[in-house]
PDB file of C-alpha atoms and ligand atoms in Angstrom:
ATOM      1  CA  MET J   1       0.037  -0.021  -0.028  1.00 48.00           C
ATOM      2  CA  SER J   2       1.411   3.445  -0.883  1.00 53.00           C
ATOM      3  CA  THR J   3       1.735   6.050   1.832  1.00 62.00           C
ATOM      4  CA  PRO J   4      -0.482   9.124   1.031  1.00 67.00           C
ATOM      5  CA  THR J   5       1.078  12.551   1.114  1.00 78.00           C
ATOM      6  CA  LEU J   6       0.126  14.474   4.236  1.00 84.00           C
ATOM      7  CA  SER J   7      -1.534  17.874   3.701  1.00 85.00           C
ATOM      8  CA  LEU J   8      -0.391  19.017   7.097  1.00 94.00           C
ATOM      9  CA  PRO J   9       3.146  19.557   8.442  1.00 96.00           C
ATOM     10  CA  ALA J  10       4.828  17.348  11.025  1.00 96.00           C
ATOM     11  CA  PRO J  11       4.267  18.512  14.663  1.00 97.00           C
ATOM     12  CA  PRO J  12       6.912  20.143  16.797  1.00 96.00           C
ATOM     13  CA  ALA J  13       8.870  17.976  19.332  1.00 95.00           C
ATOM     14  CA  VAL J  14       6.947  17.103  22.460  1.00 95.00           C
ATOM     15  CA  SER J  15       7.418  19.728  25.234  1.00 95.00           C
ATOM     16  CA  SER J  16       7.325  19.260  28.886  1.00 93.00           C
ATOM     17  CA  GLU J  17       5.028  22.324  29.061  1.00 95.00           C
ATOM     18  CA  TRP J  18       2.234  20.606  27.285  1.00 97.00           C
ATOM     19  CA  ALA J  19      -0.853  18.743  28.432  1.00 98.00           C
ATOM     20  CA  LEU J  20      -0.894  15.734  26.156  1.00 98.00           C
ATOM     21  CA  PHE J  21      -4.140  13.901  25.153  1.00 98.00           C
ATOM     22  CA  LEU J  22      -3.894  10.711  23.132  1.00 98.00           C
ATOM     23  CA  ASP J  23      -6.592   8.750  21.263  1.00 98.00           C
ATOM     24  CA  VAL J  24      -5.793   5.047  21.372  1.00 96.00           C
ATOM     25  CA  ASP J  25      -7.042   3.044  18.323  1.00 94.00           C
ATOM     26  CA  GLY J  26      -5.614   4.236  15.029  1.00 94.00           C
ATOM     27  CA  THR J  27      -3.363   6.689  17.015  1.00 97.00           C
ATOM     28  CA  LEU J  28      -1.224   4.737  19.436  1.00 96.00           C
ATOM     29  CA  LEU J  29      -2.296   1.294  18.255  1.00 95.00           C
ATOM     30  CA  ASP J  30      -2.815  -0.071  14.842  1.00 91.00           C
ATOM     31  CA  PHE J  31      -6.333  -1.160  14.021  1.00 84.00           C
ATOM     32  CA  ALA J  32      -7.412  -4.800  14.219  1.00 78.00           C
ATOM     33  CA  ASP J  33     -10.384  -6.356  12.590  1.00 72.00           C
ATOM     34  CA  VAL J  34     -11.782  -7.115  16.115  1.00 71.00           C
ATOM     35  CA  PRO J  35     -11.287  -4.352  18.605  1.00 68.00           C
ATOM     36  CA  GLY J  36     -10.299  -6.962  21.256  1.00 72.00           C
ATOM     37  CA  ASP J  37      -7.498  -8.259  19.148  1.00 77.00           C
ATOM     38  CA  VAL J  38      -5.214  -5.151  19.370  1.00 82.00           C
ATOM     39  CA  ALA J  39      -1.843  -5.600  20.951  1.00 81.00           C
ATOM     40  CA  VAL J  40       0.222  -3.146  22.932  1.00 90.00           C
ATOM     41  CA  ASP J  41       3.920  -3.262  22.661  1.00 89.00           C
ATOM     42  CA  PRO J  42       5.584  -3.214  26.201  1.00 90.00           C
ATOM     43  CA  GLY J  43       7.957  -0.504  24.857  1.00 92.00           C
ATOM     44  CA  LEU J  44       4.994   1.806  24.207  1.00 95.00           C
ATOM     45  CA  ILE J  45       3.836   1.306  27.819  1.00 96.00           C
ATOM     46  CA  ASP J  46       7.279   2.284  29.036  1.00 95.00           C
ATOM     47  CA  VAL J  47       7.390   5.301  26.820  1.00 96.00           C
ATOM     48  CA  LEU J  48       3.951   6.498  28.112  1.00 96.00           C
ATOM     49  CA  ALA J  49       4.933   5.959  31.653  1.00 96.00           C
ATOM     50  CA  VAL J  50       8.102   8.064  31.386  1.00 95.00           C
ATOM     51  CA  LEU J  51       6.216  10.729  29.385  1.00 95.00           C
ATOM     52  CA  HIS J  52       3.576  10.839  32.110  1.00 95.00           C
ATOM     53  CA  GLY J  53       6.381  11.737  34.592  1.00 94.00           C
ATOM     54  CA  ARG J  54       8.079  14.360  32.391  1.00 94.00           C
ATOM     55  CA  LEU J  55       4.759  16.053  31.865  1.00 95.00           C
ATOM     56  CA  ASP J  56       4.117  16.013  35.709  1.00 95.00           C
ATOM     57  CA  GLY J  57       1.136  13.832  35.202  1.00 95.00           C
ATOM     58  CA  ALA J  58      -0.506  15.900  32.307  1.00 96.00           C
ATOM     59  CA  LEU J  59      -0.945  12.945  30.014  1.00 97.00           C
ATOM     60  CA  ALA J  60      -4.339  11.351  29.339  1.00 97.00           C
ATOM     61  CA  LEU J  61      -5.744   8.616  27.122  1.00 97.00           C
ATOM     62  CA  VAL J  62      -8.940   9.780  25.405  1.00 97.00           C
ATOM     63  CA  SER J  63     -10.776   6.834  23.715  1.00 95.00           C
ATOM     64  CA  GLY J  64     -13.977   5.261  22.631  1.00 91.00           C
ATOM     65  CA  ARG J  65     -13.074   2.182  24.655  1.00 92.00           C
ATOM     66  CA  ARG J  66     -14.235   1.623  28.190  1.00 91.00           C
ATOM     67  CA  LEU J  67     -11.829   2.570  30.991  1.00 92.00           C
ATOM     68  CA  ALA J  68     -11.653  -1.058  32.031  1.00 92.00           C
ATOM     69  CA  GLN J  69     -10.488  -2.066  28.581  1.00 92.00           C
ATOM     70  CA  LEU J  70      -7.782   0.697  28.545  1.00 94.00           C
ATOM     71  CA  ASP J  71      -6.483  -0.421  31.903  1.00 93.00           C
ATOM     72  CA  GLU J  72      -6.286  -4.003  30.595  1.00 93.00           C
ATOM     73  CA  LEU J  73      -4.451  -3.000  27.366  1.00 94.00           C
ATOM     74  CA  PHE J  74      -1.896  -0.714  29.103  1.00 95.00           C
ATOM     75  CA  ALA J  75      -1.458  -2.637  32.387  1.00 93.00           C
ATOM     76  CA  PRO J  76       0.250  -2.044  34.735  1.00 93.00           C
ATOM     77  CA  LEU J  77      -0.017   1.659  33.657  1.00 94.00           C
ATOM     78  CA  LYS J  78      -3.170   3.471  34.933  1.00 92.00           C
ATOM     79  CA  LEU J  79      -3.104   6.836  33.315  1.00 94.00           C
ATOM     80  CA  PRO J  80      -5.671   9.615  33.680  1.00 94.00           C
ATOM     81  CA  ALA J  81      -8.219   8.473  31.127  1.00 95.00           C
ATOM     82  CA  VAL J  82     -11.482   9.298  29.233  1.00 94.00           C
ATOM     83  CA  GLY J  83     -13.514   6.316  28.068  1.00 92.00           C
ATOM     84  CA  LEU J  84     -16.494   5.876  25.794  1.00 89.00           C
ATOM     85  CA  HIS J  85     -15.803   9.257  24.064  1.00 88.00           C
ATOM     86  CA  GLY J  86     -16.315  11.213  27.210  1.00 88.00           C
ATOM     87  CA  LEU J  87     -18.947   9.220  29.074  1.00 86.00           C
ATOM     88  CA  GLU J  88     -16.403   7.584  31.453  1.00 88.00           C
ATOM     89  CA  ARG J  89     -13.612   9.669  33.106  1.00 87.00           C
ATOM     90  CA  ARG J  90     -10.845   9.085  35.569  1.00 84.00           C
ATOM     91  CA  GLU J  91      -8.640  11.715  37.173  1.00 75.00           C
ATOM     92  CA  ASP J  92      -6.848  11.392  40.518  1.00 64.00           C
ATOM     93  CA  GLY J  93      -8.257   7.963  41.022  1.00 61.00           C
ATOM     94  CA  HIS J  94     -11.873   9.317  40.912  1.00 65.00           C
ATOM     95  CA  GLN J  95     -14.040   7.554  38.400  1.00 66.00           C
ATOM     96  CA  GLU J  96     -17.330   8.636  36.860  1.00 66.00           C
ATOM     97  CA  ARG J  97     -19.795   6.648  34.688  1.00 69.00           C
ATOM     98  CA  HIS J  98     -22.979   7.530  32.693  1.00 73.00           C
ATOM     99  CA  PRO J  99     -26.088   5.310  33.459  1.00 71.00           C
ATOM    100  CA  ARG J 100     -27.351   2.705  31.055  1.00 79.00           C
ATOM    101  CA  PRO J 101     -30.864   2.909  29.629  1.00 80.00           C
ATOM    102  CA  VAL J 102     -32.947  -0.408  29.726  1.00 80.00           C
ATOM    103  CA  ALA J 103     -33.806  -0.040  25.922  1.00 86.00           C
ATOM    104  CA  LEU J 104     -30.136  -0.798  25.118  1.00 88.00           C
ATOM    105  CA  ASP J 105     -30.516  -4.469  25.898  1.00 91.00           C
ATOM    106  CA  GLN J 106     -33.177  -4.974  23.169  1.00 91.00           C
ATOM    107  CA  ALA J 107     -31.139  -2.748  20.776  1.00 92.00           C
ATOM    108  CA  VAL J 108     -28.108  -4.981  21.281  1.00 94.00           C
ATOM    109  CA  ALA J 109     -30.094  -8.166  20.889  1.00 94.00           C
ATOM    110  CA  TRP J 110     -31.774  -7.033  17.656  1.00 93.00           C
ATOM    111  CA  GLY J 111     -28.487  -5.562  16.207  1.00 94.00           C
ATOM    112  CA  ARG J 112     -26.635  -9.019  16.935  1.00 95.00           C
ATOM    113  CA  ALA J 113     -29.385 -10.876  15.234  1.00 95.00           C
ATOM    114  CA  LEU J 114     -29.014  -8.631  12.113  1.00 93.00           C
ATOM    115  CA  ALA J 115     -25.142  -8.711  12.204  1.00 93.00           C
ATOM    116  CA  GLN J 116     -25.139 -12.580  12.100  1.00 94.00           C
ATOM    117  CA  ARG J 117     -26.076 -12.298   8.424  1.00 94.00           C
ATOM    118  CA  TYR J 118     -22.590 -10.856   7.737  1.00 95.00           C
ATOM    119  CA  PRO J 119     -19.693 -12.946   9.328  1.00 94.00           C
ATOM    120  CA  GLY J 120     -17.215 -10.449  10.764  1.00 94.00           C
ATOM    121  CA  ALA J 121     -19.851  -7.715  11.496  1.00 96.00           C
ATOM    122  CA  ARG J 122     -20.004  -6.922  15.208  1.00 95.00           C
ATOM    123  CA  VAL J 123     -22.288  -5.304  17.552  1.00 95.00           C
ATOM    124  CA  GLU J 124     -20.289  -4.224  20.603  1.00 94.00           C
ATOM    125  CA  ASP J 125     -22.076  -3.506  23.825  1.00 92.00           C
ATOM    126  CA  LYS J 126     -20.025  -0.916  25.716  1.00 88.00           C
ATOM    127  CA  GLY J 127     -22.454  -0.595  28.646  1.00 86.00           C
ATOM    128  CA  THR J 128     -23.783   2.960  27.919  1.00 87.00           C
ATOM    129  CA  THR J 129     -23.284   2.944  24.135  1.00 90.00           C
ATOM    130  CA  ILE J 130     -23.433   0.451  21.319  1.00 93.00           C
ATOM    131  CA  ALA J 131     -20.920   0.370  18.518  1.00 95.00           C
ATOM    132  CA  LEU J 132     -21.761  -1.332  15.185  1.00 96.00           C
ATOM    133  CA  HIS J 133     -18.550  -2.409  13.456  1.00 96.00           C
ATOM    134  CA  TRP J 134     -18.144  -3.564   9.736  1.00 96.00           C
ATOM    135  CA  ARG J 135     -14.351  -3.380   9.352  1.00 94.00           C
ATOM    136  CA  ALA J 136     -14.197  -7.121   8.850  1.00 94.00           C
ATOM    137  CA  ALA J 137     -17.459  -7.137   6.873  1.00 96.00           C
ATOM    138  CA  PRO J 138     -17.728  -4.100   4.575  1.00 96.00           C
ATOM    139  CA  ASP J 139     -20.838  -5.474   2.911  1.00 96.00           C
ATOM    140  CA  ALA J 140     -22.717  -5.020   6.132  1.00 96.00           C
ATOM    141  CA  GLU J 141     -22.262  -1.232   6.168  1.00 96.00           C
ATOM    142  CA  ASP J 142     -25.720  -0.331   4.695  1.00 96.00           C
ATOM    143  CA  LEU J 143     -27.615  -2.766   6.880  1.00 95.00           C
ATOM    144  CA  LEU J 144     -25.849  -1.571  10.119  1.00 96.00           C
ATOM    145  CA  ARG J 145     -26.231   2.117   9.224  1.00 96.00           C
ATOM    146  CA  GLN J 146     -30.005   1.619   8.608  1.00 96.00           C
ATOM    147  CA  TYR J 147     -30.297  -0.313  11.736  1.00 95.00           C
ATOM    148  CA  ALA J 148     -28.525   2.473  13.651  1.00 96.00           C
ATOM    149  CA  ASP J 149     -31.028   5.087  12.120  1.00 95.00           C
ATOM    150  CA  SER J 150     -34.022   2.956  12.973  1.00 94.00           C
ATOM    151  CA  ILE J 151     -33.052   2.123  16.628  1.00 92.00           C
ATOM    152  CA  LEU J 152     -32.493   5.681  17.472  1.00 90.00           C
ATOM    153  CA  ILE J 153     -36.291   6.153  17.741  1.00 87.00           C
ATOM    154  CA  GLU J 154     -36.109   3.700  20.746  1.00 86.00           C
ATOM    155  CA  LEU J 155     -33.350   5.630  22.426  1.00 87.00           C
ATOM    156  CA  PRO J 156     -34.463   9.196  23.242  1.00 84.00           C
ATOM    157  CA  GLY J 157     -31.496  11.413  24.165  1.00 86.00           C
ATOM    158  CA  TYR J 158     -29.212   9.324  21.963  1.00 91.00           C
ATOM    159  CA  HIS J 159     -27.494  10.279  18.749  1.00 92.00           C
ATOM    160  CA  LEU J 160     -25.299   8.586  16.089  1.00 95.00           C
ATOM    161  CA  GLN J 161     -21.509   9.105  16.012  1.00 90.00           C
ATOM    162  CA  HIS J 162     -19.859   8.089  12.750  1.00 92.00           C
ATOM    163  CA  GLY J 163     -16.359   6.759  12.977  1.00 90.00           C
ATOM    164  CA  ASN J 164     -13.956   4.760  10.959  1.00 89.00           C
ATOM    165  CA  MET J 165     -15.943   1.672   9.688  1.00 94.00           C
ATOM    166  CA  VAL J 166     -18.067   1.931  12.809  1.00 94.00           C
ATOM    167  CA  VAL J 167     -21.312   3.845  13.877  1.00 96.00           C
ATOM    168  CA  GLU J 168     -21.892   4.305  17.524  1.00 94.00           C
ATOM    169  CA  LEU J 169     -25.221   4.934  19.421  1.00 94.00           C
ATOM    170  CA  ARG J 170     -24.384   7.199  22.246  1.00 89.00           C
ATOM    171  CA  PRO J 171     -26.046   9.709  24.724  1.00 88.00           C
ATOM    172  CA  ASP J 172     -26.198  13.482  23.787  1.00 86.00           C
ATOM    173  CA  GLY J 173     -23.819  15.778  25.534  1.00 78.00           C
ATOM    174  CA  ALA J 174     -20.426  14.289  26.371  1.00 80.00           C
ATOM    175  CA  HIS J 175     -17.857  13.980  23.586  1.00 87.00           C
ATOM    176  CA  LYS J 176     -14.059  13.994  23.496  1.00 93.00           C
ATOM    177  CA  GLY J 177     -13.951  17.763  23.262  1.00 94.00           C
ATOM    178  CA  SER J 178     -16.076  18.402  26.369  1.00 90.00           C
ATOM    179  CA  ALA J 179     -13.941  15.718  28.163  1.00 91.00           C
ATOM    180  CA  VAL J 180     -10.747  17.496  27.361  1.00 94.00           C
ATOM    181  CA  VAL J 181     -12.150  20.981  28.373  1.00 92.00           C
ATOM    182  CA  ASP J 182     -13.168  19.345  31.687  1.00 89.00           C
ATOM    183  CA  LEU J 183      -9.662  17.889  32.321  1.00 93.00           C
ATOM    184  CA  LEU J 184      -8.119  21.276  31.444  1.00 93.00           C
ATOM    185  CA  ALA J 185     -10.010  22.941  34.298  1.00 90.00           C
ATOM    186  CA  HIS J 186      -7.904  21.059  36.963  1.00 89.00           C
ATOM    187  CA  PRO J 187      -4.364  20.173  37.804  1.00 92.00           C
ATOM    188  CA  PRO J 188      -2.260  18.594  36.381  1.00 94.00           C
ATOM    189  CA  PHE J 189      -3.671  19.730  33.077  1.00 96.00           C
ATOM    190  CA  HIS J 190      -4.689  23.254  33.937  1.00 95.00           C
ATOM    191  CA  GLY J 191      -2.461  26.098  32.713  1.00 95.00           C
ATOM    192  CA  ARG J 192      -0.628  23.961  30.157  1.00 97.00           C
ATOM    193  CA  ARG J 193      -0.858  24.057  26.414  1.00 98.00           C
ATOM    194  CA  PRO J 194      -3.160  21.293  25.315  1.00 98.00           C
ATOM    195  CA  VAL J 195      -2.205  19.031  22.465  1.00 98.00           C
ATOM    196  CA  PHE J 196      -4.609  16.296  21.209  1.00 98.00           C
ATOM    197  CA  VAL J 197      -3.426  13.441  18.920  1.00 98.00           C
ATOM    198  CA  GLY J 198      -6.147  11.467  17.050  1.00 98.00           C
ATOM    199  CA  ASP J 199      -7.209   9.878  13.789  1.00 97.00           C
ATOM    200  CA  ASP J 200     -10.955   9.749  13.544  1.00 92.00           C
ATOM    201  CA  LEU J 201     -13.924  12.030  12.985  1.00 91.00           C
ATOM    202  CA  THR J 202     -14.661  11.671  16.622  1.00 89.00           C
ATOM    203  CA  ASP J 203     -11.418  13.435  17.465  1.00 96.00           C
ATOM    204  CA  GLU J 204     -12.423  16.598  15.661  1.00 96.00           C
ATOM    205  CA  HIS J 205     -14.426  17.827  18.745  1.00 94.00           C
ATOM    206  CA  ALA J 206     -11.165  17.498  20.697  1.00 97.00           C
ATOM    207  CA  PHE J 207      -9.052  19.261  17.996  1.00 98.00           C
ATOM    208  CA  GLN J 208     -11.535  22.111  18.178  1.00 97.00           C
ATOM    209  CA  ALA J 209     -11.493  22.237  21.968  1.00 96.00           C
ATOM    210  CA  VAL J 210      -7.611  22.316  22.170  1.00 98.00           C
ATOM    211  CA  CYS J 211      -7.535  25.059  19.441  1.00 97.00           C
ATOM    212  CA  SER J 212      -9.849  27.253  21.650  1.00 96.00           C
ATOM    213  CA  HIS J 213      -7.464  26.731  24.589  1.00 96.00           C
ATOM    214  CA  ALA J 214      -4.315  27.973  22.785  1.00 97.00           C
ATOM    215  CA  GLY J 215      -3.304  24.425  21.882  1.00 98.00           C
ATOM    216  CA  PHE J 216      -3.385  22.427  18.663  1.00 98.00           C
ATOM    217  CA  GLY J 217      -4.394  19.055  17.141  1.00 98.00           C
ATOM    218  CA  VAL J 218      -2.232  16.436  15.471  1.00 98.00           C
ATOM    219  CA  LEU J 219      -4.106  14.358  12.933  1.00 98.00           C
ATOM    220  CA  VAL J 220      -2.918  10.745  12.317  1.00 97.00           C
ATOM    221  CA  GLY J 221      -3.367  10.101   8.616  1.00 95.00           C
ATOM    222  CA  SER J 222      -4.491  12.294   5.783  1.00 92.00           C
ATOM    223  CA  ARG J 223      -8.209  12.690   6.311  1.00 91.00           C
ATOM    224  CA  GLN J 224      -9.596  16.168   5.470  1.00 91.00           C
ATOM    225  CA  PRO J 225     -11.151  18.480   6.319  1.00 94.00           C
ATOM    226  CA  SER J 226      -9.718  18.480   9.854  1.00 95.00           C
ATOM    227  CA  ALA J 227      -9.327  21.128  12.595  1.00 97.00           C
ATOM    228  CA  ALA J 228      -5.824  19.731  13.315  1.00 97.00           C
ATOM    229  CA  ARG J 229      -2.831  21.898  12.560  1.00 97.00           C
ATOM    230  CA  TYR J 230      -0.283  19.097  12.160  1.00 98.00           C
ATOM    231  CA  ALA J 231      -0.190  15.461  11.024  1.00 98.00           C
ATOM    232  CA  LEU J 232       1.673  12.209  11.364  1.00 98.00           C
ATOM    233  CA  HIS J 233       1.311   9.265   8.960  1.00 97.00           C
ATOM    234  CA  ASP J 234       0.246   6.410  11.216  1.00 96.00           C
ATOM    235  CA  PRO J 235       0.446   4.885  14.775  1.00 96.00           C
ATOM    236  CA  ALA J 236       4.205   3.921  14.125  1.00 96.00           C
ATOM    237  CA  ALA J 237       4.996   7.564  13.397  1.00 97.00           C
ATOM    238  CA  VAL J 238       3.103   8.616  16.627  1.00 97.00           C
ATOM    239  CA  ARG J 239       5.044   6.115  18.717  1.00 96.00           C
ATOM    240  CA  ALA J 240       8.332   7.352  17.144  1.00 96.00           C
ATOM    241  CA  TRP J 241       7.381  10.961  17.787  1.00 97.00           C
ATOM    242  CA  LEU J 242       6.578  10.297  21.433  1.00 97.00           C
ATOM    243  CA  GLU J 243       9.762   8.354  21.959  1.00 94.00           C
ATOM    244  CA  GLU J 244      11.749  11.271  20.491  1.00 92.00           C
ATOM    245  CA  GLY J 245      10.007  13.513  22.815  1.00 84.00           C
ATOM    246  CA  LEU J 246      11.666  11.758  25.820  1.00 81.00           C
ATOM    247  CA  ASP J 247      15.041  13.201  24.799  1.00 76.00           C
ATOM    248  CA  LEU J 248      13.690  16.675  24.368  1.00 51.00           C
ATOM    249  CA  ALA J 249      11.270  17.196  27.133  1.00 43.00           C
TER     250      ALA J 249
HETATM  251 MG1   MG D   1      -8.883   6.562  16.938  1.00 57.32          MG
END
């Protein structure tokens, strides 16, 4: 596969003055057909642990995954983190979670019955949200999108969030941008220049949030339009950039 040319310049070296917010899938980690199949290199965990110290704690993971999954992936590291695109949050050991509506049980059951027609299609129950994945079954896209549209009627206060070969049903309100703004209101993030690194449409809220707080976004890949100011090619380039930052911070 040829590497696309990036329309944005490479970011400056990581600074110890920053508050660094990192998306996980497609940013730190390469995508897998099944979200549970991703692997984390122990070397990356070491890099994140050292960076967390150099930034005086101002390093957070901001993901669509649940916090419990993030902790499992990056064990033994337990960083400040935002899960489910802002619905779960942990800072200073204090954890918050959004409640689950009863109608989600039926929505998951119906979705799974439909997805069975397409081997590889997946309905992921994330507790408060449902993600419909077709990365391993591209033919299922139309059906899963239609299903997502139809089930919204059963879920007042929910909306669709479109991502990379996935659509997610999630409650209104919280998103990655609002989560980053909340974190920036408190130490160790407060008063630092916020930098968000992410690949997906769902990261655009966060790019806009850091821009409005004198920071900037770093896009992973070449997707446009984007509110990010800089870009890196892929997760391997992000990992190399973070590692280089250890020498310069
Ligand atoms: Mg991502």
